Structure formats: structure tokens, C-alpha cells
Amino acid sequence: MKDLFLMVCQFMRKQGHSPILKSMVIMLRTVLILLDEPEEALGHYDDVWKNIQEHRIPPRQAMTLYFQDLYIAVMLRRENIRGICEQFIAAKSMDSSTIMFSDLVKEFIVGLASFQIYRENLQQNQQQLQLWMERGRKCLEQMNVWAEPGAMINFGHKILLLQAEKSYCRGDIVAAKESYKNAVAAAECNAFINDAALAYELAGRFYEEIGDFFLIGMSTIIPGVSNPRQMLFFYLMSTCAKVKTANELHLKVQP
């Protein structure tokens, strides 16, 4: 994936296509962070990233940057997720461009972030907490509206994952377990590789936090592993292997 983005960045620089180059560098940075590589690995594109950091980009690209930061915060459970989410929502409200499919994906991530912020701030002002719950609920509601024309394949697993997070926030553990399981299954069934990885990650956190380490699809203790956190680690490593295998199979069937 990193090599692919580097190749596209190189091509766009040769073509002198600055707007697309900046968008690709933003995406490349996300890939590097998820691979646990330093931003210095941007190498020949440090000058482009400096321009991006100085906000010498149009509003649409700024919103893309804020969204990527929010995606990273949700996936890696960053402590400053609330500030990142508020920054993205503010940028989104200033963008009057036409709604596109990518915007629907952004709404999905905002919903997940909202439920996560709600759970991590239960001791704070209840009125503010309810604003985050309501924001997550509206994202789920909007996702259902978009799915109505018959696009359930695209939206089904997203709806299930939002439902799981909402149920977890409300303390309905049984409903949350069922929705997490179904979200993982739906994402895998329809080959949404990134969303499957995200569903596994959020489900893993859920099971860790409730102290139930008999995770999705695992009915026996892993031999030689007695520590629950170790068991979760081995399970998530297995999950990463599944996602990697699925990705390789997906690439093999491409024309």
C-alpha cells in the first residue's frame, strides 16, 4: 500500500498536478502512521507536507486532512479524539461542495468517534455528553436513510457497527455483542477490507473493556496463554492475518 501511494505521488509530481499530489501525500501520511512508521518517511514529499501543515490548501483538501486525522484517532484510540472530531465537524460545516460517497464515509467515522467520546467522558457534564450521543445517533439515522434506495451492501456493515457502538454506550451488552459480530461478518462477506479491520478493532476493545475474552469466533483459551491481555493480543494478531489474507485474495482476482 505504501509503495502504491509513493508511486502515485511520484507520477503526480512529474505531471505537475499539485492538488492531487497534496491529496495523495495526506493519504500516504495516514498509511505511514497506521504502519507505525515516522512521518519523516515522507522523504521527497516533505515540502508538500509542509505546505499542507501551513494550510496552503483549499477547503476540500483541508477537510480531507482533518478526516484522516479523525480516522487515525478512532483506529488508534488517540487521547485528543474530541478536539480532532470538533475540528473536522467545523471544517465540514464550511464546505458547501456537493455530497459525494466519500462524505458518507466521513459521516460514518464521525458517528463512531461521537460514541467513543461519549464513553470516554462519562464523568463530565451530562448535557454535553448527550450532544455527543445525539450526534452519533444522527449519523446512524442518516446511514439508514442512505441505505434505503437499495445500497445495503455498501452500508449494512457500517450501520451494524454504529448500532454496536450505540448499544455499548447504553449498556446493552447483549445487543452490542450481536451487532459487533454481524458487523464483522457483513464487512468480510462483502470484501470491505478496511471496514472489516475497523470492526475487528472496535469489537476487540469492547470485549477487552467488558472483561470477556472469549472473543468473536474464539471458544477456547489459546494454549499457553493465561493473561487476558496477551490473549487479546494474539487474537488481534490473528485478525490482522485474516485481513491481510483477504486483501491478497482480493488483489489476485483483479483483472
Coordinates of N, CA and C in Angstrom, one line a residue:
M1 N 0.8 -1.2 0.0 CA 0.0 0.0 0.0 C 0.9 1.3 0.0
K2 N 1.9 1.3 0.9 CA 2.8 2.4 0.9 C 3.5 2.6 -0.4
D3 N 4.0 1.5 -1.0 CA 4.7 1.7 -2.3 C 3.7 2.2 -3.4
L4 N 2.5 1.8 -3.3 CA 1.5 2.3 -4.3 C 1.3 3.8 -4.2
F5 N 1.1 4.3 -3.0 CA 1.0 5.7 -2.8 C 2.2 6.5 -3.2
L6 N 3.4 5.9 -2.9 CA 4.6 6.6 -3.3 C 4.7 6.7 -4.8
M7 N 4.3 5.6 -5.5 CA 4.3 5.6 -7.0 C 3.4 6.7 -7.6
V8 N 2.2 6.8 -7.0 CA 1.2 7.8 -7.4 C 1.7 9.2 -7.2
C9 N 2.3 9.4 -6.0 CA 2.9 10.7 -5.7 C 4.0 11.1 -6.7
Q10 N 4.8 10.1 -7.0 CA 5.9 10.4 -7.9 C 5.3 10.8 -9.3
F11 N 4.3 10.1 -9.7 CA 3.7 10.4 -11.0 C 3.1 11.7 -11.0
M12 N 2.3 12.1 -10.0 CA 1.7 13.4 -9.9 C 2.7 14.5 -9.8
R13 N 3.8 14.3 -9.2 CA 4.8 15.4 -9.2 C 5.4 15.6 -10.6
K14 N 5.6 14.5 -11.3 CA 6.1 14.6 -12.7 C 5.2 15.3 -13.6
Q15 N 3.9 15.1 -13.3 CA 2.8 15.7 -14.1 C 2.6 17.2 -13.7
G16 N 3.1 17.5 -12.6 CA 2.9 18.9 -12.1 C 1.5 19.1 -11.6
H17 N 0.8 18.0 -11.1 CA -0.6 18.1 -10.7 C -0.6 18.3 -9.1
S18 N -0.4 19.5 -8.7 CA -0.3 19.8 -7.3 C -1.5 19.4 -6.4
P19 N -2.7 19.7 -6.8 CA -3.9 19.4 -6.0 C -3.9 17.9 -5.6
I20 N -3.8 17.0 -6.7 CA -3.9 15.6 -6.4 C -2.7 15.1 -5.7
L21 N -1.5 15.7 -5.9 CA -0.3 15.3 -5.2 C -0.5 15.6 -3.7
K22 N -1.1 16.7 -3.3 CA -1.3 17.0 -1.9 C -2.3 16.0 -1.3
S23 N -3.3 15.7 -2.0 CA -4.3 14.7 -1.5 C -3.6 13.3 -1.3
M24 N -2.7 12.9 -2.2 CA -2.1 11.6 -2.1 C -1.1 11.7 -0.9
V25 N -0.4 12.8 -0.7 CA 0.5 12.9 0.4 C -0.2 12.8 1.7
I26 N -1.4 13.4 1.8 CA -2.2 13.3 3.0 C -2.6 11.8 3.3
M27 N -2.9 11.1 2.2 CA -3.3 9.6 2.4 C -2.0 8.8 2.7
L28 N -0.9 9.2 2.1 CA 0.4 8.5 2.4 C 0.7 8.6 3.8
R29 N 0.6 9.8 4.4 CA 0.9 10.0 5.8 C 0.0 9.1 6.7
T30 N -1.3 9.0 6.4 CA -2.2 8.1 7.1 C -1.6 6.6 7.1
V31 N -1.2 6.2 5.9 CA -0.7 4.8 5.7 C 0.5 4.6 6.6
L32 N 1.4 5.6 6.6 CA 2.7 5.5 7.4 C 2.4 5.4 8.9
I33 N 1.4 6.2 9.3 CA 1.1 6.2 10.8 C 0.5 4.8 11.1
L34 N -0.4 4.3 10.3 CA -1.0 3.0 10.6 C 0.0 1.9 10.5
L35 N 1.1 2.1 9.8 CA 2.2 1.1 9.7 C 3.2 1.4 10.8
D36 N 2.9 2.4 11.7 CA 3.8 2.7 12.8 C 5.2 3.2 12.2
E37 N 5.2 3.9 11.1 CA 6.4 4.5 10.6 C 6.4 6.0 10.8
P38 N 7.5 6.6 11.0 CA 7.6 8.1 11.3 C 7.2 8.9 10.1
E39 N 6.7 10.1 10.3 CA 6.3 11.0 9.2 C 7.5 11.4 8.4
E40 N 8.7 11.2 9.0 CA 9.9 11.6 8.2 C 10.0 10.7 7.0
A41 N 9.3 9.5 7.0 CA 9.4 8.6 5.9 C 8.7 9.2 4.6
L42 N 8.1 10.4 4.8 CA 7.5 11.0 3.6 C 8.6 11.4 2.6
G43 N 9.8 11.5 3.1 CA 11.0 11.7 2.2 C 10.9 12.9 1.3
H44 N 10.8 12.6 0.0 CA 10.9 13.6 -1.1 C 9.6 14.5 -1.1
Y45 N 8.7 14.2 -0.2 CA 7.4 15.0 -0.2 C 7.3 15.8 1.1
D46 N 8.4 16.0 1.8 CA 8.4 16.8 3.0 C 7.9 18.3 2.6
D47 N 8.3 18.8 1.5 CA 7.9 20.1 1.1 C 6.4 20.3 0.9
V48 N 5.8 19.2 0.3 CA 4.4 19.2 0.1 C 3.7 19.1 1.4
W49 N 4.2 18.3 2.3 CA 3.5 18.1 3.6 C 3.7 19.4 4.4
K50 N 4.8 20.2 4.3 CA 4.9 21.4 5.0 C 3.8 22.4 4.5
N51 N 3.6 22.5 3.2 CA 2.5 23.3 2.7 C 1.2 22.9 3.2
I52 N 0.9 21.6 3.4 CA -0.3 21.2 3.9 C -0.5 21.6 5.4
Q53 N 0.6 21.4 6.1 CA 0.6 21.8 7.6 C 0.3 23.3 7.7
E54 N 0.8 24.1 6.8 CA 0.6 25.6 6.8 C -0.8 26.0 6.3
H55 N -1.6 24.9 6.0 CA -2.9 25.1 5.4 C -3.0 25.9 4.1
R56 N -1.9 25.7 3.3 CA -1.9 26.3 2.0 C -2.6 25.3 1.0
I57 N -3.8 25.0 1.4 CA -4.6 24.0 0.6 C -6.1 24.5 0.6
P58 N -6.9 24.1 -0.4 CA -8.3 24.6 -0.5 C -9.1 23.9 0.6
P59 N -10.3 24.4 0.9 CA -11.1 23.8 2.0 C -11.4 22.4 1.9
R60 N -11.6 21.9 0.6 CA -11.9 20.5 0.4 C -10.8 19.6 0.9
Q61 N -9.6 20.0 0.6 CA -8.4 19.2 1.0 C -8.2 19.3 2.5
A62 N -8.5 20.5 3.0 CA -8.3 20.7 4.5 C -9.3 19.7 5.2
M63 N -10.5 19.6 4.7 CA -11.5 18.6 5.3 C -11.0 17.2 5.2
T64 N -10.3 16.9 4.0 CA -9.7 15.5 3.9 C -8.6 15.3 4.9
L65 N -7.8 16.3 5.2 CA -6.8 16.2 6.2 C -7.4 16.0 7.6
Y66 N -8.4 16.7 7.9 CA -9.0 16.6 9.2 C -9.7 15.2 9.4
F67 N -10.3 14.8 8.3 CA -10.9 13.4 8.3 C -9.9 12.3 8.5
Q68 N -8.7 12.4 7.9 CA -7.7 11.4 8.0 C -7.2 11.4 9.5
D69 N -7.1 12.6 10.1 CA -6.7 12.7 11.5 C -7.7 12.0 12.4
L70 N -9.0 12.2 12.0 CA -10.1 11.6 12.8 C -10.1 10.1 12.7
Y71 N -9.9 9.6 11.4 CA -9.8 8.2 11.2 C -8.7 7.5 12.0
I72 N -7.6 8.2 12.0 CA -6.4 7.7 12.8 C -6.8 7.7 14.3
A73 N -7.4 8.7 14.8 CA -7.8 8.8 16.2 C -8.7 7.7 16.6
V74 N -9.7 7.4 15.7 CA -10.7 6.3 16.0 C -10.0 5.0 16.0
M75 N -9.1 4.7 15.0 CA -8.5 3.5 14.8 C -7.4 3.2 15.9
L76 N -6.7 4.2 16.3 CA -5.6 4.1 17.2 C -5.9 4.6 18.6
R77 N -7.1 5.0 18.8 CA -7.6 5.5 20.1 C -6.8 6.6 20.7
R78 N -6.6 7.7 19.9 CA -5.8 8.8 20.3 C -6.6 9.6 21.4
E79 N -5.8 10.1 22.4 CA -6.4 10.8 23.5 C -7.1 12.1 23.2
N80 N -6.6 12.7 22.1 CA -7.2 14.0 21.7 C -8.3 13.9 20.7
I81 N -9.0 12.7 20.7 CA -10.0 12.5 19.7 C -11.2 13.5 19.7
R82 N -11.5 14.0 20.9 CA -12.6 15.0 20.9 C -12.3 16.3 20.2
G83 N -11.0 16.8 20.4 CA -10.6 18.0 19.7 C -10.5 17.8 18.2
I84 N -10.0 16.6 17.8 CA -9.9 16.3 16.4 C -11.3 16.2 15.7
C85 N -12.2 15.6 16.4 CA -13.6 15.5 15.9 C -14.3 16.8 15.8
E86 N -14.1 17.7 16.7 CA -14.7 19.0 16.7 C -14.1 19.8 15.5
Q87 N -12.8 19.7 15.3 CA -12.1 20.4 14.2 C -12.6 19.9 12.9
F88 N -12.8 18.6 12.7 CA -13.3 18.1 11.5 C -14.8 18.6 11.2
I89 N -15.6 18.6 12.3 CA -17.0 19.0 12.1 C -17.1 20.5 11.7
A90 N -16.2 21.3 12.3 CA -16.2 22.7 12.0 C -15.8 22.9 10.5
A91 N -14.8 22.1 10.0 CA -14.3 22.2 8.6 C -15.4 21.8 7.7
K92 N -16.1 20.7 8.1 CA -17.2 20.1 7.3 C -18.3 21.1 7.1
S93 N -18.6 21.9 8.2 CA -19.7 22.8 8.1 C -19.4 24.0 7.1
M94 N -18.1 24.2 6.9 CA -17.7 25.3 6.0 C -17.6 24.9 4.5
D95 N -17.7 23.6 4.3 CA -17.6 23.0 3.0 C -18.9 22.9 2.3
S96 N -19.2 23.7 1.3 CA -20.5 23.7 0.7 C -20.6 22.8 -0.6
S97 N -19.5 22.0 -0.8 CA -19.5 21.2 -2.1 C -20.6 20.1 -2.1
T98 N -20.8 19.6 -3.2 CA -21.8 18.6 -3.4 C -21.5 17.3 -2.6
I99 N -22.6 16.7 -2.0 CA -22.4 15.5 -1.2 C -21.9 14.4 -2.2
M100 N -20.8 13.7 -1.8 CA -20.3 12.6 -2.5 C -20.2 11.3 -1.6
F101 N -19.9 10.2 -2.2 CA -19.9 8.9 -1.4 C -18.8 9.1 -0.3
S102 N -17.7 9.7 -0.6 CA -16.7 9.9 0.4 C -17.2 10.6 1.6
D103 N -18.1 11.5 1.4 CA -18.7 12.3 2.5 C -19.5 11.4 3.4
L104 N -20.1 10.4 2.8 CA -20.9 9.4 3.6 C -20.0 8.6 4.5
V105 N -18.8 8.3 4.0 CA -17.9 7.5 4.8 C -17.4 8.4 5.9
K106 N -17.2 9.7 5.7 CA -16.8 10.6 6.7 C -17.9 10.7 7.8
E107 N -19.1 10.7 7.4 CA -20.2 10.7 8.4 C -20.2 9.5 9.3
F108 N -19.8 8.4 8.7 CA -19.7 7.1 9.4 C -18.6 7.2 10.5
I109 N -17.5 7.7 10.2 CA -16.4 7.9 11.1 C -16.7 8.9 12.2
V110 N -17.4 10.0 11.9 CA -17.8 10.9 12.9 C -18.8 10.3 13.9
G111 N -19.7 9.4 13.4 CA -20.6 8.7 14.3 C -19.8 7.8 15.3
L112 N -18.8 7.0 14.8 CA -18.0 6.2 15.6 C -17.3 7.0 16.7
A113 N -16.7 8.1 16.2 CA -15.9 9.0 17.1 C -16.8 9.6 18.2
S114 N -18.1 9.9 17.8 CA -19.0 10.5 18.8 C -19.3 9.5 19.9
F115 N -19.6 8.3 19.5 CA -19.9 7.3 20.5 C -18.7 7.0 21.4
Q116 N -17.5 7.0 20.8 CA -16.3 6.8 21.6 C -16.1 8.0 22.6
I117 N -16.3 9.2 22.1 CA -16.1 10.4 23.0 C -17.1 10.3 24.1
Y118 N -18.3 9.9 23.9 CA -19.4 9.7 24.9 C -18.9 8.8 26.0
R119 N -18.4 7.6 25.6 CA -18.0 6.6 26.6 C -16.8 7.1 27.4
E120 N -15.9 7.8 26.8 CA -14.7 8.2 27.5 C -14.8 9.5 28.4
N121 N -16.0 10.1 28.4 CA -16.2 11.3 29.1 C -17.5 11.2 30.0
L122 N -17.7 10.0 30.6 CA -19.0 9.8 31.3 C -19.1 10.6 32.6
Q123 N -17.9 11.0 33.1 CA -17.9 11.8 34.4 C -18.1 13.3 34.1
Q124 N -18.2 13.7 32.9 CA -18.3 15.1 32.6 C -19.8 15.6 32.5
N125 N -19.9 16.8 32.1 CA -21.3 17.4 32.0 C -22.2 16.6 31.2
Q126 N -23.3 16.2 31.8 CA -24.3 15.3 31.2 C -24.9 15.9 29.9
Q127 N -25.1 17.2 30.0 CA -25.7 17.9 28.8 C -24.8 17.8 27.6
Q128 N -23.5 18.0 27.8 CA -22.5 17.9 26.7 C -22.4 16.5 26.3
L129 N -22.5 15.5 27.2 CA -22.4 14.1 26.8 C -23.6 13.8 25.9
Q130 N -24.8 14.3 26.2 CA -25.9 13.9 25.4 C -25.8 14.5 24.0
L131 N -25.0 15.6 23.8 CA -24.8 16.2 22.5 C -24.0 15.2 21.6
W132 N -23.0 14.5 22.2 CA -22.2 13.5 21.5 C -23.1 12.3 21.2
M133 N -23.9 11.9 22.1 CA -24.8 10.7 21.9 C -25.8 11.1 20.7
E134 N -26.3 12.3 20.7 CA -27.2 12.7 19.7 C -26.5 12.8 18.3
R135 N -25.3 13.2 18.4 CA -24.5 13.3 17.1 C -24.3 11.9 16.5
G136 N -24.0 11.0 17.4 CA -23.8 9.6 16.9 C -25.1 9.0 16.4
R137 N -26.2 9.3 17.1 CA -27.5 8.8 16.7 C -27.9 9.3 15.4
K138 N -27.6 10.6 15.1 CA -28.0 11.2 13.8 C -27.2 10.6 12.7
C139 N -25.9 10.3 12.9 CA -25.1 9.7 11.9 C -25.7 8.3 11.6
L140 N -26.1 7.6 12.6 CA -26.7 6.2 12.4 C -28.0 6.4 11.6
E141 N -28.8 7.4 12.0 CA -30.1 7.6 11.3 C -29.8 8.0 9.8
Q142 N -28.8 8.8 9.6 CA -28.5 9.2 8.2 C -28.0 8.1 7.4
M143 N -27.3 7.2 8.0 CA -26.8 6.0 7.3 C -27.9 5.1 6.9
N144 N -28.9 5.0 7.7 CA -30.1 4.2 7.3 C -30.9 4.8 6.2
V145 N -30.9 6.2 6.1 CA -31.6 6.9 5.0 C -30.9 6.6 3.7
W146 N -29.5 6.6 3.7 CA -28.8 6.4 2.5 C -28.9 5.0 2.1
A147 N -29.1 4.1 3.0 CA -29.2 2.6 2.6 C -30.5 2.3 2.0
E148 N -31.6 3.1 2.2 CA -32.9 2.8 1.8 C -33.0 2.5 0.3
P149 N -32.4 3.3 -0.6 CA -32.5 3.0 -2.1 C -32.1 1.7 -2.5
G150 N -31.5 0.9 -1.7 CA -31.0 -0.5 -2.0 C -29.5 -0.7 -2.0
A151 N -28.8 0.2 -1.3 CA -27.4 0.1 -1.2 C -27.0 -0.5 0.1
M152 N -27.7 -1.6 0.6 CA -27.4 -2.2 1.9 C -26.0 -2.9 1.9
I153 N -25.6 -3.3 0.7 CA -24.3 -4.0 0.6 C -23.2 -2.9 1.0
N154 N -23.4 -1.7 0.6 CA -22.4 -0.6 1.0 C -22.5 -0.2 2.4
F155 N -23.7 -0.2 2.9 CA -24.0 0.5 4.2 C -24.3 -0.5 5.4
G156 N -24.6 -1.7 5.0 CA -25.1 -2.7 6.1 C -24.1 -2.8 7.2
H157 N -22.8 -3.1 6.9 CA -21.9 -3.3 8.0 C -21.6 -2.0 8.8
K158 N -21.7 -0.9 8.1 CA -21.5 0.4 8.8 C -22.6 0.7 9.8
I159 N -23.8 0.4 9.3 CA -25.0 0.5 10.2 C -24.9 -0.4 11.4
L160 N -24.4 -1.6 11.2 CA -24.3 -2.6 12.3 C -23.2 -2.1 13.3
L161 N -22.1 -1.6 12.8 CA -21.0 -1.2 13.7 C -21.5 0.1 14.5
L162 N -22.2 1.0 13.9 CA -22.7 2.1 14.6 C -23.7 1.7 15.7
Q163 N -24.6 0.7 15.3 CA -25.5 0.2 16.3 C -24.8 -0.5 17.4
A164 N -23.7 -1.2 17.2 CA -23.0 -1.8 18.2 C -22.4 -0.8 19.2
E165 N -21.8 0.3 18.6 CA -21.3 1.3 19.5 C -22.3 2.0 20.3
K166 N -23.5 2.2 19.7 CA -24.6 2.9 20.4 C -25.1 2.0 21.5
S167 N -25.3 0.7 21.3 CA -25.7 -0.2 22.3 C -24.7 -0.3 23.4
Y168 N -23.4 -0.3 23.1 CA -22.4 -0.3 24.1 C -22.5 0.9 25.0
C169 N -22.7 2.1 24.4 CA -22.9 3.3 25.2 C -24.0 3.2 26.1
R170 N -25.1 2.6 25.7 CA -26.3 2.5 26.5 C -26.2 1.3 27.5
G171 N -25.2 0.6 27.5 CA -25.0 -0.5 28.4 C -25.7 -1.8 28.1
D172 N -26.2 -1.9 26.8 CA -26.9 -3.1 26.3 C -25.8 -4.0 25.7
I173 N -25.2 -4.8 26.6 CA -24.1 -5.6 26.2 C -24.5 -6.7 25.2
V174 N -25.6 -7.3 25.5 CA -26.1 -8.4 24.6 C -26.3 -7.9 23.2
A175 N -27.0 -6.8 23.0 CA -27.2 -6.2 21.7 C -25.9 -5.8 21.1
A176 N -25.0 -5.3 21.9 CA -23.7 -4.8 21.3 C -22.9 -6.0 20.8
K177 N -22.9 -7.1 21.5 CA -22.2 -8.3 21.1 C -22.7 -8.8 19.7
E178 N -24.0 -8.8 19.6 CA -24.7 -9.3 18.4 C -24.3 -8.4 17.2
S179 N -24.4 -7.1 17.4 CA -24.1 -6.1 16.4 C -22.6 -6.2 15.9
Y180 N -21.7 -6.3 16.9 CA -20.3 -6.4 16.6 C -20.0 -7.6 15.7
K181 N -20.6 -8.7 16.1 CA -20.4 -10.0 15.4 C -20.9 -9.8 14.0
N182 N -22.1 -9.3 13.8 CA -22.8 -9.1 12.5 C -22.0 -8.1 11.6
A183 N -21.5 -7.1 12.3 CA -20.7 -6.1 11.5 C -19.5 -6.7 10.9
V184 N -18.8 -7.5 11.7 CA -17.6 -8.1 11.2 C -17.9 -9.1 10.1
A185 N -19.0 -9.9 10.2 CA -19.4 -10.8 9.2 C -19.8 -10.1 7.9
A186 N -20.5 -9.0 8.0 CA -21.0 -8.3 6.8 C -19.9 -7.7 6.1
A187 N -18.9 -7.1 6.8 CA -17.8 -6.4 6.2 C -16.9 -7.5 5.5
E188 N -16.7 -8.6 6.1 CA -15.9 -9.6 5.5 C -16.6 -10.3 4.3
C189 N -17.9 -10.5 4.4 CA -18.6 -11.1 3.4 C -18.6 -10.3 2.1
N190 N -18.6 -9.0 2.2 CA -18.6 -8.1 1.0 C -17.3 -7.5 0.7
A191 N -16.2 -8.1 1.3 CA -14.8 -7.7 1.0 C -14.5 -6.2 1.2
F192 N -15.1 -5.7 2.3 CA -14.7 -4.3 2.7 C -13.6 -4.5 3.7
I193 N -12.4 -4.6 3.1 CA -11.2 -4.9 3.9 C -10.9 -3.9 5.1
N194 N -10.9 -2.6 4.7 CA -10.6 -1.6 5.8 C -11.7 -1.6 6.9
D195 N -13.0 -1.7 6.5 CA -14.0 -1.7 7.4 C -14.0 -2.9 8.3
A196 N -13.6 -4.0 7.7 CA -13.5 -5.3 8.5 C -12.4 -5.1 9.6
A197 N -11.3 -4.5 9.2 CA -10.2 -4.3 10.2 C -10.7 -3.4 11.3
L198 N -11.5 -2.3 10.9 CA -12.0 -1.4 11.9 C -13.0 -2.1 12.8
A199 N -13.9 -2.9 12.2 CA -14.9 -3.6 13.0 C -14.2 -4.6 14.0
Y200 N -13.2 -5.3 13.6 CA -12.4 -6.2 14.5 C -11.8 -5.3 15.6
E201 N -11.2 -4.2 15.3 CA -10.5 -3.4 16.3 C -11.5 -2.9 17.3
L202 N -12.6 -2.4 16.9 CA -13.6 -1.9 17.9 C -14.2 -3.0 18.7
A203 N -14.5 -4.1 18.1 CA -15.0 -5.3 18.8 C -14.0 -5.8 19.8
G204 N -12.7 -5.8 19.4 CA -11.7 -6.2 20.4 C -11.6 -5.3 21.6
R205 N -11.7 -4.0 21.4 CA -11.7 -3.1 22.5 C -12.9 -3.4 23.4
F206 N -14.1 -3.6 22.8 CA -15.3 -3.8 23.5 C -15.2 -5.0 24.4
Y207 N -14.7 -6.1 23.9 CA -14.5 -7.4 24.7 C -13.5 -7.2 25.8
E208 N -12.4 -6.5 25.5 CA -11.4 -6.2 26.5 C -12.0 -5.4 27.6
E209 N -12.7 -4.4 27.3 CA -13.3 -3.5 28.3 C -14.3 -4.1 29.2
I210 N -15.1 -5.0 28.7 CA -16.1 -5.7 29.5 C -15.6 -6.9 30.2
G211 N -14.3 -7.3 29.9 CA -13.6 -8.4 30.5 C -14.0 -9.7 30.0
D212 N -14.6 -9.8 28.8 CA -15.0 -11.0 28.2 C -14.0 -11.3 27.1
F213 N -13.1 -12.3 27.3 CA -12.0 -12.5 26.4 C -12.3 -13.8 25.5
F214 N -13.6 -14.2 25.6 CA -14.0 -15.3 24.6 C -14.5 -14.5 23.4
L215 N -13.6 -14.0 22.6 CA -13.9 -13.1 21.5 C -14.6 -13.7 20.4
I216 N -14.9 -12.9 19.4 CA -15.7 -13.3 18.2 C -15.0 -14.6 17.6
G217 N -15.8 -15.7 17.5 CA -15.3 -16.8 16.9 C -14.3 -17.6 17.7
M218 N -14.0 -17.3 18.9 CA -13.0 -18.0 19.7 C -13.7 -18.6 20.9
S219 N -13.7 -19.9 21.0 CA -14.5 -20.6 22.0 C -13.6 -21.3 23.0
T220 N -12.3 -21.3 22.8 CA -11.3 -22.0 23.7 C -10.2 -21.1 24.0
I221 N -9.6 -21.2 25.2 CA -8.4 -20.5 25.6 C -7.2 -20.9 24.7
I222 N -6.5 -19.9 24.3 CA -5.3 -20.2 23.4 C -4.3 -20.9 24.3
P223 N -3.8 -22.1 23.8 CA -2.8 -22.9 24.6 C -1.6 -22.0 25.0
G224 N -1.2 -22.1 26.3 CA 0.0 -21.4 26.7 C -0.2 -20.0 27.0
V225 N -1.4 -19.4 26.9 CA -1.6 -18.0 27.1 C -2.6 -17.9 28.3
S226 N -2.2 -17.4 29.4 CA -3.1 -17.3 30.5 C -3.5 -15.8 30.8
N227 N -2.7 -14.9 30.4 CA -3.0 -13.5 30.7 C -4.1 -13.0 29.7
P228 N -5.2 -12.4 30.1 CA -6.2 -11.9 29.2 C -5.7 -10.9 28.2
R229 N -4.9 -10.0 28.6 CA -4.4 -9.0 27.6 C -3.5 -9.7 26.5
Q230 N -2.7 -10.7 26.9 CA -2.0 -11.4 26.0 C -2.9 -12.2 25.0
M231 N -4.0 -12.7 25.5 CA -4.9 -13.4 24.7 C -5.5 -12.5 23.7
L232 N -5.9 -11.3 24.1 CA -6.4 -10.3 23.2 C -5.4 -10.0 22.1
F233 N -4.1 -9.8 22.5 CA -3.1 -9.5 21.5 C -3.0 -10.6 20.5
F234 N -3.0 -11.9 20.9 CA -2.8 -13.0 20.0 C -4.1 -13.0 19.1
Y235 N -5.2 -12.7 19.6 CA -6.4 -12.7 18.8 C -6.4 -11.6 17.7
L236 N -6.0 -10.4 18.1 CA -5.9 -9.3 17.2 C -4.8 -9.6 16.1
M237 N -3.7 -10.3 16.5 CA -2.7 -10.6 15.6 C -3.3 -11.6 14.5
S238 N -4.1 -12.5 15.0 CA -4.8 -13.5 14.1 C -5.7 -12.7 13.2
T239 N -6.4 -11.7 13.7 CA -7.3 -10.9 12.9 C -6.5 -10.2 11.8
C240 N -5.4 -9.6 12.2 CA -4.6 -8.9 11.1 C -4.2 -9.9 10.0
A241 N -3.9 -11.1 10.4 CA -3.5 -12.1 9.4 C -4.7 -12.4 8.5
K242 N -5.9 -12.5 9.1 CA -7.1 -12.7 8.3 C -7.3 -11.6 7.3
V243 N -7.2 -10.3 7.7 CA -7.4 -9.2 6.9 C -6.3 -9.2 5.8
K244 N -5.1 -9.5 6.1 CA -4.0 -9.5 5.1 C -4.3 -10.6 4.1
T245 N -4.7 -11.7 4.5 CA -5.0 -12.8 3.6 C -6.2 -12.4 2.7
A246 N -7.2 -11.8 3.2 CA -8.4 -11.4 2.4 C -7.9 -10.4 1.4
N247 N -7.1 -9.5 1.8 CA -6.6 -8.4 0.9 C -5.8 -9.1 -0.3
E248 N -5.0 -10.1 0.0 CA -4.2 -10.7 -1.0 C -5.1 -11.5 -2.0
L249 N -6.1 -12.1 -1.4 CA -7.0 -12.8 -2.3 C -7.8 -11.9 -3.2
H250 N -8.1 -10.7 -2.6 CA -8.9 -9.7 -3.4 C -8.0 -9.2 -4.6
L251 N -6.7 -9.0 -4.3 CA -5.8 -8.5 -5.4 C -5.6 -9.5 -6.5
K252 N -5.7 -10.8 -6.1 CA -5.5 -11.9 -7.1 C -6.6 -12.0 -8.1
V253 N -7.8 -11.6 -7.7 CA -8.9 -11.7 -8.6 C -9.1 -10.4 -9.4
Q254 N -8.3 -9.4 -9.3 CA -8.4 -8.2 -10.1 C -7.9 -8.5 -11.5
P255 N -8.6 -7.9 -12.5 CA -8.2 -8.2 -13.9 C -6.8 -7.6 -14.2

